Structure formats: structure tokens, C-alpha cells
PDB file of C-alpha atoms and ligand atoms in Angstrom:
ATOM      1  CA  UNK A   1     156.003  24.208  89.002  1.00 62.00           C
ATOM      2  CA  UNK A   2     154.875  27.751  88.221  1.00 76.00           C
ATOM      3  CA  UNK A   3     155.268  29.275  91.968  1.00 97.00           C
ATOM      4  CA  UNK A   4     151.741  30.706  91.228  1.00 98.00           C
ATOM      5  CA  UNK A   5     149.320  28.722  93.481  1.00 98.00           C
ATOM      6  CA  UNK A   6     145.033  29.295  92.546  1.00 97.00           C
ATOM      7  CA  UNK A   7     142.084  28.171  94.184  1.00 97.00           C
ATOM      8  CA  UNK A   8     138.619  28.843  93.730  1.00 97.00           C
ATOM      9  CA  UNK A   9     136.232  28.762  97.164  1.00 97.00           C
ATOM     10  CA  UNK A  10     132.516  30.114  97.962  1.00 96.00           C
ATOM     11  CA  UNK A  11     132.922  32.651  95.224  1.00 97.00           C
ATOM     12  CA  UNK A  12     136.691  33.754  95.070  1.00 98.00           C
ATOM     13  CA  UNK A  13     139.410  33.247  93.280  1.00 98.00           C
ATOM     14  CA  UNK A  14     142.568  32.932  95.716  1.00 98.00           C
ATOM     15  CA  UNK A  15     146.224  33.877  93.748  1.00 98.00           C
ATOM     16  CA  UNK A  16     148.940  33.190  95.420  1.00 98.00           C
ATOM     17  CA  UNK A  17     152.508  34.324  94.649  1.00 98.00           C
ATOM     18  CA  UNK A  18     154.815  31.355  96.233  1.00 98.00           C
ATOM     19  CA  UNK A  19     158.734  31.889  95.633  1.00 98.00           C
ATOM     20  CA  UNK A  20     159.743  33.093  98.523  1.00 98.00           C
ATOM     21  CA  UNK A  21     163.566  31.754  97.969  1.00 97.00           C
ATOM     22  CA  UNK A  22     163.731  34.520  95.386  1.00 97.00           C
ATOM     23  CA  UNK A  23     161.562  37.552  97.376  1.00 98.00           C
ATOM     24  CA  UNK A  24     158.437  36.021  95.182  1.00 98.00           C
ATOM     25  CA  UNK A  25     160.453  37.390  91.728  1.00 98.00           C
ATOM     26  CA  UNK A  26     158.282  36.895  89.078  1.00 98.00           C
ATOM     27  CA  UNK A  27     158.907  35.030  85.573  1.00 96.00           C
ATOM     28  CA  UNK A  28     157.492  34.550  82.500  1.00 95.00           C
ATOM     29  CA  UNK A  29     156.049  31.340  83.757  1.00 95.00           C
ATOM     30  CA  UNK A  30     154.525  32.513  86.820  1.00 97.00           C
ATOM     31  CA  UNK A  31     153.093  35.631  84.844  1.00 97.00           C
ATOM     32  CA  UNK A  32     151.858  33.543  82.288  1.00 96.00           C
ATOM     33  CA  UNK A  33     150.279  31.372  85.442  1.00 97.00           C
ATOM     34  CA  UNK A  34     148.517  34.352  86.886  1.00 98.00           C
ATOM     35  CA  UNK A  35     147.137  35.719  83.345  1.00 98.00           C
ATOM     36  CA  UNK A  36     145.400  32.130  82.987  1.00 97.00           C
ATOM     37  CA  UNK A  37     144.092  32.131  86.063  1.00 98.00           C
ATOM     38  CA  UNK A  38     142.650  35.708  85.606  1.00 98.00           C
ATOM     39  CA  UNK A  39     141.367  34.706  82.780  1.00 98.00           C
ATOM     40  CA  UNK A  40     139.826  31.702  84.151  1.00 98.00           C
ATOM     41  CA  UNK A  41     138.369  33.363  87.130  1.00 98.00           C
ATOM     42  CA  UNK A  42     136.449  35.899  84.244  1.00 98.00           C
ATOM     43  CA  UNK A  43     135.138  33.209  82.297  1.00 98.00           C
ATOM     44  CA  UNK A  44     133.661  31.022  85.656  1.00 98.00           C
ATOM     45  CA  UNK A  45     130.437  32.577  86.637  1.00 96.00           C
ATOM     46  CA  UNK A  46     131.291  30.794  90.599  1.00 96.00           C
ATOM     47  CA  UNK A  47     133.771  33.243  90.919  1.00 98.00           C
ATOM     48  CA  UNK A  48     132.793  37.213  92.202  1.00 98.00           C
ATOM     49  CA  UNK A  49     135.959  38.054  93.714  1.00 98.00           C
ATOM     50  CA  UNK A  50     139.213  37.771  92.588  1.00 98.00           C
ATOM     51  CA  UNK A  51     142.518  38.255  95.516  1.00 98.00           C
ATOM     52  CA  UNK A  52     145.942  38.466  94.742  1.00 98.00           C
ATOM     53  CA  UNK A  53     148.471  37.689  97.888  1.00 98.00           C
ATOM     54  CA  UNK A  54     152.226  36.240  98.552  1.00 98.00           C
ATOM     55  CA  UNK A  55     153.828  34.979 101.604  1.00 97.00           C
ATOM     56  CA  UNK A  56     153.665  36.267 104.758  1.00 96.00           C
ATOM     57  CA  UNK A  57     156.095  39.224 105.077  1.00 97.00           C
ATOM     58  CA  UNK A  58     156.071  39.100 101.544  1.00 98.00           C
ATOM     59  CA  UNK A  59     154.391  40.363  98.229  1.00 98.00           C
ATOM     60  CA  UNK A  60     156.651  40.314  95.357  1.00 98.00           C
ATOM     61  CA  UNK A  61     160.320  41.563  94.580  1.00 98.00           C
ATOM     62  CA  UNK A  62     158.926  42.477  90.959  1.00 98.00           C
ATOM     63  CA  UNK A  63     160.413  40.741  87.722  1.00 97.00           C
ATOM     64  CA  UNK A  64     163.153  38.567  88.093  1.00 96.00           C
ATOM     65  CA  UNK A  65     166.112  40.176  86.801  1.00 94.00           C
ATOM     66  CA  UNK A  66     167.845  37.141  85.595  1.00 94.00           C
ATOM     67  CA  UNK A  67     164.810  35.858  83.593  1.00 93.00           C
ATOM     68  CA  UNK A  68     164.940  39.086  82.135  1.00 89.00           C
ATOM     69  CA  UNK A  69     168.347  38.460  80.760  1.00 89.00           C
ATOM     70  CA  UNK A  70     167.708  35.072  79.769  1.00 90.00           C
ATOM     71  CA  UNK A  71     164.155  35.387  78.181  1.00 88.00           C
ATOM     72  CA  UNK A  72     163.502  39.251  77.655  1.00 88.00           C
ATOM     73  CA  UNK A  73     160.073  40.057  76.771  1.00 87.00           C
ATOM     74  CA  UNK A  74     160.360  41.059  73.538  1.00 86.00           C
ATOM     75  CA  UNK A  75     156.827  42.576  72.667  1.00 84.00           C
ATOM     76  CA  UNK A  76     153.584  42.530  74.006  1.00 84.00           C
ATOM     77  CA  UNK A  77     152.647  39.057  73.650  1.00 88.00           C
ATOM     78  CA  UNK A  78     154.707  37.874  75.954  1.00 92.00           C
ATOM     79  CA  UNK A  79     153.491  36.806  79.299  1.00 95.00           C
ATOM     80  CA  UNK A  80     154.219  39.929  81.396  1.00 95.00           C
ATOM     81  CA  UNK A  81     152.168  41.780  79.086  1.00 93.00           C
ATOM     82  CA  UNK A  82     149.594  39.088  78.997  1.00 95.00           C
ATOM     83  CA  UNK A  83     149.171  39.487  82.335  1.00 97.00           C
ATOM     84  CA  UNK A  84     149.456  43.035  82.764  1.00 97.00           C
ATOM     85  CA  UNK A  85     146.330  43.171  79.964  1.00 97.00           C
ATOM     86  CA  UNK A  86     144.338  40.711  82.103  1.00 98.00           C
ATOM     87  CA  UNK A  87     144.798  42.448  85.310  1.00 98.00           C
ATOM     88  CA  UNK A  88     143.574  45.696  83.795  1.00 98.00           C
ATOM     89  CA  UNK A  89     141.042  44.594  81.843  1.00 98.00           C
ATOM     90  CA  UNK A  90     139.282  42.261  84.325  1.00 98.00           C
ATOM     91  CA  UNK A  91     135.598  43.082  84.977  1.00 98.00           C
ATOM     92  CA  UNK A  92     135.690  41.318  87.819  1.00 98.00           C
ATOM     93  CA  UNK A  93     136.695  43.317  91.230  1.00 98.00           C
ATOM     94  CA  UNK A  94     140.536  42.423  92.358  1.00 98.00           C
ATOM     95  CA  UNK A  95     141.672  42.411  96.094  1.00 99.00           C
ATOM     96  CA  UNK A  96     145.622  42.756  97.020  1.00 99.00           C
ATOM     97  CA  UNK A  97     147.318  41.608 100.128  1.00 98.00           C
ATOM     98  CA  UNK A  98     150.276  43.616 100.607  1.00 98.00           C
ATOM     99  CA  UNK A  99     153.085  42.706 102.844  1.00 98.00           C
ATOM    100  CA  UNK A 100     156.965  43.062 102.696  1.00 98.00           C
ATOM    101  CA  UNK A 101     158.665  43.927  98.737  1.00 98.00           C
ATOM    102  CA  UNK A 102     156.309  44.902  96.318  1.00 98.00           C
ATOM    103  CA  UNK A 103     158.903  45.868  93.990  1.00 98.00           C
ATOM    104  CA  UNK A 104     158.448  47.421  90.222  1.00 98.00           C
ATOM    105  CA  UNK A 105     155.186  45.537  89.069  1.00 98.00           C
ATOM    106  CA  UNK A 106     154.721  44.341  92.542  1.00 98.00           C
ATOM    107  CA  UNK A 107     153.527  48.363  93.130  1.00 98.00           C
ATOM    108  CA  UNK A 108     152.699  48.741  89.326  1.00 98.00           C
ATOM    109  CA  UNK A 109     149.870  45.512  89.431  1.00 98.00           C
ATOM    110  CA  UNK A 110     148.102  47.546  92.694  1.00 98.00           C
ATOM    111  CA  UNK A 111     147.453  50.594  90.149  1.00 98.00           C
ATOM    112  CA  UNK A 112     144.715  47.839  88.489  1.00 98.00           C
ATOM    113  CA  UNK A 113     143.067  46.596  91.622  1.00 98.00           C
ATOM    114  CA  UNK A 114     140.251  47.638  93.265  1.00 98.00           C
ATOM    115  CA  UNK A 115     140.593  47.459  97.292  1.00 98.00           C
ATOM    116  CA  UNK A 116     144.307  47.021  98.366  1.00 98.00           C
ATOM    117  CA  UNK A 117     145.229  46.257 102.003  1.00 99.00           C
ATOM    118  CA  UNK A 118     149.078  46.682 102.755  1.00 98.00           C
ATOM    119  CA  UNK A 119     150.895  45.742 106.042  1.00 98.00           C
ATOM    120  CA  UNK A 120     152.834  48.592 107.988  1.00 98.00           C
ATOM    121  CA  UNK A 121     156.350  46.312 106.913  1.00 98.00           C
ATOM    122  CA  UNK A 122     155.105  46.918 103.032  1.00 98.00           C
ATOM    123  CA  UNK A 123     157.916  48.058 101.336  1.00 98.00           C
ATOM    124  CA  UNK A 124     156.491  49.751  97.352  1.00 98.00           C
ATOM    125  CA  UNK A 125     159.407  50.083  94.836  1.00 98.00           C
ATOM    126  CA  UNK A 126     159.203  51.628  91.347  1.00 98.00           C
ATOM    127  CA  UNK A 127     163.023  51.118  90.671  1.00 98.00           C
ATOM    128  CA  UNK A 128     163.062  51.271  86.853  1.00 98.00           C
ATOM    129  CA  UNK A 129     165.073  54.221  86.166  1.00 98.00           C
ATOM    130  CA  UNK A 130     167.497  52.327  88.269  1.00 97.00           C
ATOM    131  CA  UNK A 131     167.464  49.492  86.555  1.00 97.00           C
ATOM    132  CA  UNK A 132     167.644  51.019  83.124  1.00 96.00           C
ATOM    133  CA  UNK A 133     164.515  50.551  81.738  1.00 97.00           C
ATOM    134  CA  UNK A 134     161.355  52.708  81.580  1.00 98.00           C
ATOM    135  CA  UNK A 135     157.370  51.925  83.859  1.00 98.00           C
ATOM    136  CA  UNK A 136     155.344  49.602  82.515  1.00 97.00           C
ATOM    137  CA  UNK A 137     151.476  48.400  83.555  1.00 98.00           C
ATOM    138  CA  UNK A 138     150.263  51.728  82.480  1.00 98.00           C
ATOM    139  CA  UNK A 139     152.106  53.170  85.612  1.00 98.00           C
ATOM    140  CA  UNK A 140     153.309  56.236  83.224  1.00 98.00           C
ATOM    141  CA  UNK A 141     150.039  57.452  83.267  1.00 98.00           C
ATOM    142  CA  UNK A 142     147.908  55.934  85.959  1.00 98.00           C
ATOM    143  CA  UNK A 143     150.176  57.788  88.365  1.00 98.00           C
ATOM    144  CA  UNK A 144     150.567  61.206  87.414  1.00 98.00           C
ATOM    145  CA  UNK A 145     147.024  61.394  87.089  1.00 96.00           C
ATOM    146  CA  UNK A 146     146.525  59.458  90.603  1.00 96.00           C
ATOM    147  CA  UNK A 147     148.921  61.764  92.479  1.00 96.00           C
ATOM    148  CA  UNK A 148     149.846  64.671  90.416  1.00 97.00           C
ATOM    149  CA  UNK A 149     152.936  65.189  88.050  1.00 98.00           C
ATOM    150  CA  UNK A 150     155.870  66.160  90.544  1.00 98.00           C
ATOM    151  CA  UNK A 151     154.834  63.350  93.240  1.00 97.00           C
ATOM    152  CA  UNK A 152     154.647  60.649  90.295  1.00 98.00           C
ATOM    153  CA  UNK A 153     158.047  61.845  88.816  1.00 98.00           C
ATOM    154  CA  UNK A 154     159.334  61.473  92.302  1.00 98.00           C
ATOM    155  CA  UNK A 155     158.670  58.107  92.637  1.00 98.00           C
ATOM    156  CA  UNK A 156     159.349  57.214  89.239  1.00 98.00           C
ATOM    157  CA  UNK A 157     162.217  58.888  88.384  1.00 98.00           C
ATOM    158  CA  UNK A 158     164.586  58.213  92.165  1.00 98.00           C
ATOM    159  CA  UNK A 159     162.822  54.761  92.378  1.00 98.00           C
ATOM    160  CA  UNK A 160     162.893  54.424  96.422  1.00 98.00           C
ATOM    161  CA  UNK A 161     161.873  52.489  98.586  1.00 98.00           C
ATOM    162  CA  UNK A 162     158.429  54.261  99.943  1.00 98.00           C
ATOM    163  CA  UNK A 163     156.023  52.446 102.802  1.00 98.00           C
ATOM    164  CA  UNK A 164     152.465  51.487 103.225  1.00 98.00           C
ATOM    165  CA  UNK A 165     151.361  54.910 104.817  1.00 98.00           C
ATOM    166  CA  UNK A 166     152.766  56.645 102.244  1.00 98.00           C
ATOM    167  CA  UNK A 167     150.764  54.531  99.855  1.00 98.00           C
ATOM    168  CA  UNK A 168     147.676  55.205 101.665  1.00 98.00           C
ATOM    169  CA  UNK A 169     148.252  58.739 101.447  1.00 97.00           C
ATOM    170  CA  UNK A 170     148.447  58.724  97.859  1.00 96.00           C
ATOM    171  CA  UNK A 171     145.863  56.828  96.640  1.00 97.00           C
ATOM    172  CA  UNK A 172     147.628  53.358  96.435  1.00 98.00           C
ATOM    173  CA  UNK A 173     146.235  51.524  99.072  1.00 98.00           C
ATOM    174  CA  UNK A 174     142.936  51.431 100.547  1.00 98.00           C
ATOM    175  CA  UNK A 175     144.028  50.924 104.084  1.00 98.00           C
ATOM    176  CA  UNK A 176     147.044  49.846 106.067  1.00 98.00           C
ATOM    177  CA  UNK A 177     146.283  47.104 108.333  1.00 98.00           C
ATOM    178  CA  UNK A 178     148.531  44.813 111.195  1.00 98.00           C
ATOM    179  CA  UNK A 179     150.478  42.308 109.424  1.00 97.00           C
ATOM    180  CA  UNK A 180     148.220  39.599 111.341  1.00 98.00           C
ATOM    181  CA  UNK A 181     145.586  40.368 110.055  1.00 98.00           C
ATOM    182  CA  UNK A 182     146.495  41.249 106.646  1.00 98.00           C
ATOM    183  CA  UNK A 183     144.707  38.421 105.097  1.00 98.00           C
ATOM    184  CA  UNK A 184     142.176  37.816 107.250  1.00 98.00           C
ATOM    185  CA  UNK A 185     141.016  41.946 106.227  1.00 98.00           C
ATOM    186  CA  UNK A 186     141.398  41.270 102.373  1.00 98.00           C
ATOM    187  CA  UNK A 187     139.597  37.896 102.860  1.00 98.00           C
ATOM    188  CA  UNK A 188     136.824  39.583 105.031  1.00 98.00           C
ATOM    189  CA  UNK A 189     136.182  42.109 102.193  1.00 98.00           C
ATOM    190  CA  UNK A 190     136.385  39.706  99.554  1.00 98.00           C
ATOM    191  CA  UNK A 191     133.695  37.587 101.065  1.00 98.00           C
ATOM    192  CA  UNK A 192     131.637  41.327 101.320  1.00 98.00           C
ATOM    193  CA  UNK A 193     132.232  41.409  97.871  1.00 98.00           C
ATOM    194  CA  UNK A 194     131.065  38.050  96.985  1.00 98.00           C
ATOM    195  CA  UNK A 195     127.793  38.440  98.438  1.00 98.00           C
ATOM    196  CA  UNK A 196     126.889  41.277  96.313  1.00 98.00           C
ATOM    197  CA  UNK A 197     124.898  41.648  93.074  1.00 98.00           C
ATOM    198  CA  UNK A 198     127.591  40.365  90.698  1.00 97.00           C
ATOM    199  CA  UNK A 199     126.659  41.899  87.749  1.00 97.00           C
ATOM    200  CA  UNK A 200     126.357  45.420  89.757  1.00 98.00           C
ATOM    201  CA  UNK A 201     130.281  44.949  90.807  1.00 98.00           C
ATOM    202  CA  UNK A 202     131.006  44.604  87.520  1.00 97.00           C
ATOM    203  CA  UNK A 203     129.019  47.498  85.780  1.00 98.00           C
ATOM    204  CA  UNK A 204     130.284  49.939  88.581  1.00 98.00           C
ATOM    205  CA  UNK A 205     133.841  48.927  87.994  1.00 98.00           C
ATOM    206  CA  UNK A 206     133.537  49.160  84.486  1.00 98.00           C
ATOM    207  CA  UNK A 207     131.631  52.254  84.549  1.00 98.00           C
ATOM    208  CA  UNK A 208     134.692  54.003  86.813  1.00 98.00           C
ATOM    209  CA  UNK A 209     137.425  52.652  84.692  1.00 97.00           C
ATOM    210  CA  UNK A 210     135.657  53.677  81.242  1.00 96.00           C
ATOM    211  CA  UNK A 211     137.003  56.789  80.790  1.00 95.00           C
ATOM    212  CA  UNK A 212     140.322  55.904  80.565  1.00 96.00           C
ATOM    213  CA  UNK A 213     140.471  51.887  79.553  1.00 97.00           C
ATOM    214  CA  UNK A 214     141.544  52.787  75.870  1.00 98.00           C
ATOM    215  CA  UNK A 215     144.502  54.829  77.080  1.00 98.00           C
ATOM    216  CA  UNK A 216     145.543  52.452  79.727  1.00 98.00           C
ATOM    217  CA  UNK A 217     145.841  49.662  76.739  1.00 97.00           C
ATOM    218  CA  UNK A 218     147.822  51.704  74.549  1.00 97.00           C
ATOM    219  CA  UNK A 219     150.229  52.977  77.018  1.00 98.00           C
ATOM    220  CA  UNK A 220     150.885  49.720  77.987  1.00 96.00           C
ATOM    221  CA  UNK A 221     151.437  48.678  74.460  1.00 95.00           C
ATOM    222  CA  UNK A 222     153.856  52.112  74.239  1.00 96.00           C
ATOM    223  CA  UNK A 223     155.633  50.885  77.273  1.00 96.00           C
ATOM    224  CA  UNK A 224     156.144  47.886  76.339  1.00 94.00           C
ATOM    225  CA  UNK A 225     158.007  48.841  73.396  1.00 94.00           C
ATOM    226  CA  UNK A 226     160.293  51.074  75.025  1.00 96.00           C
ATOM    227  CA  UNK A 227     160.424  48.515  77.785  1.00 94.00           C
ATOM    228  CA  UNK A 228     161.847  46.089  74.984  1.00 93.00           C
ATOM    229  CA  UNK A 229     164.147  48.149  73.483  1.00 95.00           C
ATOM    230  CA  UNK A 230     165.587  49.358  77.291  1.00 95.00           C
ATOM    231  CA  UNK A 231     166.147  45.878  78.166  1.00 93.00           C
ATOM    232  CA  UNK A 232     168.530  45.226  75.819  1.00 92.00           C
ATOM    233  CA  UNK A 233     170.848  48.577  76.902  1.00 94.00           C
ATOM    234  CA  UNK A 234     173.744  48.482  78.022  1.00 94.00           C
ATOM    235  CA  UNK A 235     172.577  50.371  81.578  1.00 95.00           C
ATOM    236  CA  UNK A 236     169.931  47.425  81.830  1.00 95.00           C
ATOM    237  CA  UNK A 237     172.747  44.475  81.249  1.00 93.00           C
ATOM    238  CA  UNK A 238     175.024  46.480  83.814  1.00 95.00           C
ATOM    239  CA  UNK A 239     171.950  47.105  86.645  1.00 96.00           C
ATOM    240  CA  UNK A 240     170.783  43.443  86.577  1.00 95.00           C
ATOM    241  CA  UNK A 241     174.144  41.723  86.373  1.00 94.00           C
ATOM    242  CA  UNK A 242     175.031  44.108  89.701  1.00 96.00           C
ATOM    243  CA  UNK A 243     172.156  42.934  91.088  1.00 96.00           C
ATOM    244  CA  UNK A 244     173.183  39.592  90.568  1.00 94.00           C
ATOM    245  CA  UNK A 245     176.182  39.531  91.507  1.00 96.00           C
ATOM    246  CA  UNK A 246     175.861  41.496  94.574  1.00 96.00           C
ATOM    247  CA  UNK A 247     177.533  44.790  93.795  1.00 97.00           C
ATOM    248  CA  UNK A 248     176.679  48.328  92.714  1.00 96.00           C
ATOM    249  CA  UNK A 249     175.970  49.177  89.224  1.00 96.00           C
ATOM    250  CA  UNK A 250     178.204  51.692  87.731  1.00 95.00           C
ATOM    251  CA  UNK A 251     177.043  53.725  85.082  1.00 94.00           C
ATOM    252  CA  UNK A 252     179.310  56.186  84.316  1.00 92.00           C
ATOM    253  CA  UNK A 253     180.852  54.358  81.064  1.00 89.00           C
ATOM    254  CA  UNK A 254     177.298  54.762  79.409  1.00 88.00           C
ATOM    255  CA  UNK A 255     175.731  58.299  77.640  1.00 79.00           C
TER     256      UNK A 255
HETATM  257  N1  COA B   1     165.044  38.838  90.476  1.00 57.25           N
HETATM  258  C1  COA B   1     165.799  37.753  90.681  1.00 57.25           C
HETATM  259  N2  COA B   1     166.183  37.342  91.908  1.00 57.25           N
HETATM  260  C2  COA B   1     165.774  38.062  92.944  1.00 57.25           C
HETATM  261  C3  COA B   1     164.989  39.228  92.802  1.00 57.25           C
HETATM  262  C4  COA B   1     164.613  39.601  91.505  1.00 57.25           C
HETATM  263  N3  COA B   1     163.828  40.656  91.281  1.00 57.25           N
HETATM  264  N4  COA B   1     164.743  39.743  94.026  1.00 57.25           N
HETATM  265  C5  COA B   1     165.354  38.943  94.908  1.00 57.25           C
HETATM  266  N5  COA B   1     165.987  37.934  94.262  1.00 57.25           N
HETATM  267  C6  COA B   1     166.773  36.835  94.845  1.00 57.25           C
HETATM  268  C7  COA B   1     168.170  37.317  95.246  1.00 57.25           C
HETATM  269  O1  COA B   1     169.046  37.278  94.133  1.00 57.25           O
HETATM  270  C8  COA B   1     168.497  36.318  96.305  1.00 57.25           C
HETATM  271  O2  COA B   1     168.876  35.099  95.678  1.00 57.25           O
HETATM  272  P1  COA B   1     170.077  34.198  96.273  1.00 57.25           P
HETATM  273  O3  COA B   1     169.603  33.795  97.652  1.00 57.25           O
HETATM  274  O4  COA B   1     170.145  33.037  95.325  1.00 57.25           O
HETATM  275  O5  COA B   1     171.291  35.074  96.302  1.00 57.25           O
HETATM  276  C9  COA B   1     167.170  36.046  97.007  1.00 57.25           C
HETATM  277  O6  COA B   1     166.170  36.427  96.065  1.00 57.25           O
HETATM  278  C10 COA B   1     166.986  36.876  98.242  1.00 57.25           C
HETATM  279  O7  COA B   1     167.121  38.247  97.882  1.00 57.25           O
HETATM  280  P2  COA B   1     167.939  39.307  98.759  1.00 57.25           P
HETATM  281  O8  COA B   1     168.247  40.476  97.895  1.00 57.25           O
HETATM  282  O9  COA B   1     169.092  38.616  99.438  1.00 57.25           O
HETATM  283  O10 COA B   1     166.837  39.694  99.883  1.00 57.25           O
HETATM  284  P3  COA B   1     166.758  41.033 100.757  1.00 57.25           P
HETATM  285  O11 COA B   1     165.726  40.736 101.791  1.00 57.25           O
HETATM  286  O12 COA B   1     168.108  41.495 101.170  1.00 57.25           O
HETATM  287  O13 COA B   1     166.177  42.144  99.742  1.00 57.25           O
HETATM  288  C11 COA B   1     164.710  43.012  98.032  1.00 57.25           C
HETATM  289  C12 COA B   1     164.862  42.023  99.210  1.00 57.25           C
HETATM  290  C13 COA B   1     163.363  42.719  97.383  1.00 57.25           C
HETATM  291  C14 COA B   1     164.753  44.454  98.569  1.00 57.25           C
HETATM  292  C15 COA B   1     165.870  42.813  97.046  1.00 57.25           C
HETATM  293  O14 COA B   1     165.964  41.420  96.778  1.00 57.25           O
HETATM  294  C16 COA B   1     165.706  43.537  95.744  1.00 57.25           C
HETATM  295  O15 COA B   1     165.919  44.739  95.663  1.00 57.25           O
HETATM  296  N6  COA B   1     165.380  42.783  94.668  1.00 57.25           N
HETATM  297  C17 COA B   1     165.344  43.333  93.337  1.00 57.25           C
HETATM  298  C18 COA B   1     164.076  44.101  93.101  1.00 57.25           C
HETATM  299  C19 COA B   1     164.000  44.589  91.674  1.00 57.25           C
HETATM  300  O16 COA B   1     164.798  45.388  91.243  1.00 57.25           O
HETATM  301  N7  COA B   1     162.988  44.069  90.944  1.00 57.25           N
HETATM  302  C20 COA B   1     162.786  44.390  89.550  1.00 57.25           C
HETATM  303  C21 COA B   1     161.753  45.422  89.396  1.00 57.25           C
HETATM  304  S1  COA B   1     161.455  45.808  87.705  1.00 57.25           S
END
């Protein structure tokens, strides 16, 4: 059971984030699920469209702290990263279906699709300074340059909660849209995607993302490093076991 459900139908590629018992937390198992079926949806010429979507009232609570402490990604092999490279290096165009938590890579993942529709209950999170470690997906850079320095640093450096309007307003989301018909929108435009030239999509996306599709891969090879190295501190031990067990982290013992 990898939580991560796919389907292929008239042309798109349907991922579907199903864990709701644990907010749709991802592990290495479901990312390693969603890189293969990114890849898969690349390499089958049925498929135009790729959409990415959870539960209702519900996108993704980000990476799930206590797989981090029992199987922490260690370089950028691992499936996290694996997936993170397939999400930003598909040619094909990506839809997201926002509702609810979209928590750390839950908000970093959106940075690498193309059209992103987010319910009005969407709650974005980019809680890593929190949590001890550092951004990953590329978000270091993809943001600053998205929304300007001092906005970025805001949300990466306090790591709050912010909502689907503010999303819209930066850049982050392509529309906000009634939680009722949050799928039905991202389906709608997926299906106006698949009935496009194909290979146009593709050359247009590419052709946007060129400029900066060398950098992207090496920060998130940089990241990852320090991402490594951070989840093995003490501050990231002492954030995800409070997490776990329900209390608040306290991180005055550490430098
Ligand atoms: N990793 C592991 N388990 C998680 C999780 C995560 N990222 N997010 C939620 N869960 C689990 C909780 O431990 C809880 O499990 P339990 O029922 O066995 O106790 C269950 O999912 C429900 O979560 P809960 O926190 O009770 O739901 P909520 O509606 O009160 O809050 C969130 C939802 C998303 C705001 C909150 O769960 C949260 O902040 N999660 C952590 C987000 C995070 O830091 N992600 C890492 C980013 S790098």
C-alpha cells in the first residue's frame, strides 16, 4: 500500500495523495510512488496532462516527521529527491488541487507546477526553520525570485501558516476557487490542456523554465545536503519528537 493512488483517463494522468489518517504525510514510499508515476506519465505518449490532488479538505501535511526519524533521506537519491527531480523536470504540464494542509513540500511541490487551483480552507506552510532543518524543492531560490527577497524570507524564515489568497497574491496559485468545485476546476483545465497540441505544451513549458532549469537542479542537490546534515541535529530530533508527542519543542538547550 503506497497511499499514492494513479490513473490514467482520456489523456491525464490523475495522482492522488490518500492518507488522510495522517493529514496525507508523505513517506519515502509514497514519494517514491509519485516519482514513478511521473515518470511513467512522461514516458506514455496517452498522457498530456498530468494532476496532482489529495482528499477533500485536504492536500498534504508535508513529510512525515516520524519517517524522517526512522529512514532520513540521506542524499539525493533517495525518494524525496527522486521525486522532487521528477516534478521539476517534467516536460509535461502539471495541475494541483489544493485544499486544506499543504505543509513544507505540500507548498514547496506547487513552486514546479504549472496551473494551481487552491480552495479558500487551503492552509500553505513552509515550517522548516521550525522544524530545524533548511527548504528544499528548490524553494530557496524559486521564491525569492517569485516574490522578492523580504516576502520569501518571511515565509521562510517564521514558517506560518499563510492562506490561499495570499498565495494567489504572490504568485503561488493560479486562482482560488470554492472547495466544491475544486476538482471539478483543475479537472476542467486539465481536459483544456489535453486537447491541445502536445508537443506545443511541452516546448512552451520548457521554453519558460529554460532559463533557470540548471540552477533549480543544483540547488536542490545543495539543499539536499544541508537538508541531510539538519536532519540529524539535535533541533530537528527535538521539533519532530514534540510533534510527536504532542508538545512544544524547546530549543533553548541548543546553540
Ligand atoms: N508527519 C507524521 N504524522 C503527521 C504529520 C506529519 N507531517 N502531520 C499529521 N500527522 C499525524 C498526526 O501525528 C496525527 O496522528 P495521530 O492521529 O496518530 O495522533 C494525525 O496525523 C492527525 O494530525 P493532527 O495534528 O491531529 O491534525 P490537525 O488537523 O490538528 O493538524 C496539521 C493538521 C497539518 C496542521 C498538523 O498535523 C501539522 O502541523 N502537521 C505537521 C506538519 C509538518 O510539520 N510537516 C513537515 C513539513 S517539512
Amino acid at each position: 500500500m503506497s497511499n499514492i493512488l494513479s490513473e490514467t483517463k482520456d489523456g491525464i494522468a490523475r495522482i492522488e495523495i490518500d492518507r488522510p489518517d495522517k493529514k496525507n504525510a508523505l513517506t519515502a514510499a509514497m514519494y517514491q510512488a509519485m516519482a514513478d508515476a511521473i515518470h511513467a506519465a512522461e514516458a506514455d505518449a496517452k498522457v498530456r496532462v498530468l494532476l496532482i490532488h489529495g482528499k477533500p479538505g485536504l492536500f498534504t501535511a508535508g513529510n512525515d516527521l516520524q519517517d524522517f526519524l526512522d529512514h532520513p533521506p540521506r542524499d539525493d537519491q533517495r525518494p524525496v529527491f527522486q521525486f522532487l527531480y521528477a516534478i521539476s523536470q517534467a516536460q509535461k504540464p502539471i495541475i494541483a488541487a489544493v485544499a486544506g494542509a499543504a505543509v513544507g513540500i505540500g507548498t514547496t511541490m506547487l513552486l514546479h507546477c504549472d496551473l494551481v487551483y487552491a480552495a479558500p480552507n487551503a492552509r500553505l506552510q513552509l515550517p522548516f526553520v521550525n522544524l530545524g532543518l533548511v527548504p528544499e524543492a528548490a524553494s530557496s531560490l524559486l521564491l525569492p525570485s517569485l516574490i522578492g527577497y523580504q516576502r520569501a524570507a518571511e515565509l521562510l524564515l517564521l514558517g506560518e501558516p499563510f492562506s490561499a489568497q495570499k498565495a494567489r497574491d504572490i504568485g503561488l496559485v493560479t486562482e482560488v476557487v470554492p472547495e466544491d468545485q475544486l476538482f471539478d476546476t483543475a479537472m476542467a483545465q486539465a481536459k483544456k490542456l489535453a486537447g491541445k497540441p502536445a508537443a506545443s505544451l511541452r516546448l512552451t513549458k520548457r521554453l519558460m523554465k529554460q532559463g533557470q532549469a540548471a540552477a533549480v537542479a543544483q540547488r536542490i542537490k545543495l539543499e539536499s545536503g544541508h537538508f541531510a546534515e539538519r536532519l540529524d541535529s539535535p533541533e530537528a530530533k527535538e521539533a519532530f519528537s514534540a510533534f510527536l508527542e504532542k508538545r512544544k519543542p524547546d530549543f533553548s538547550r541548543f546553540d
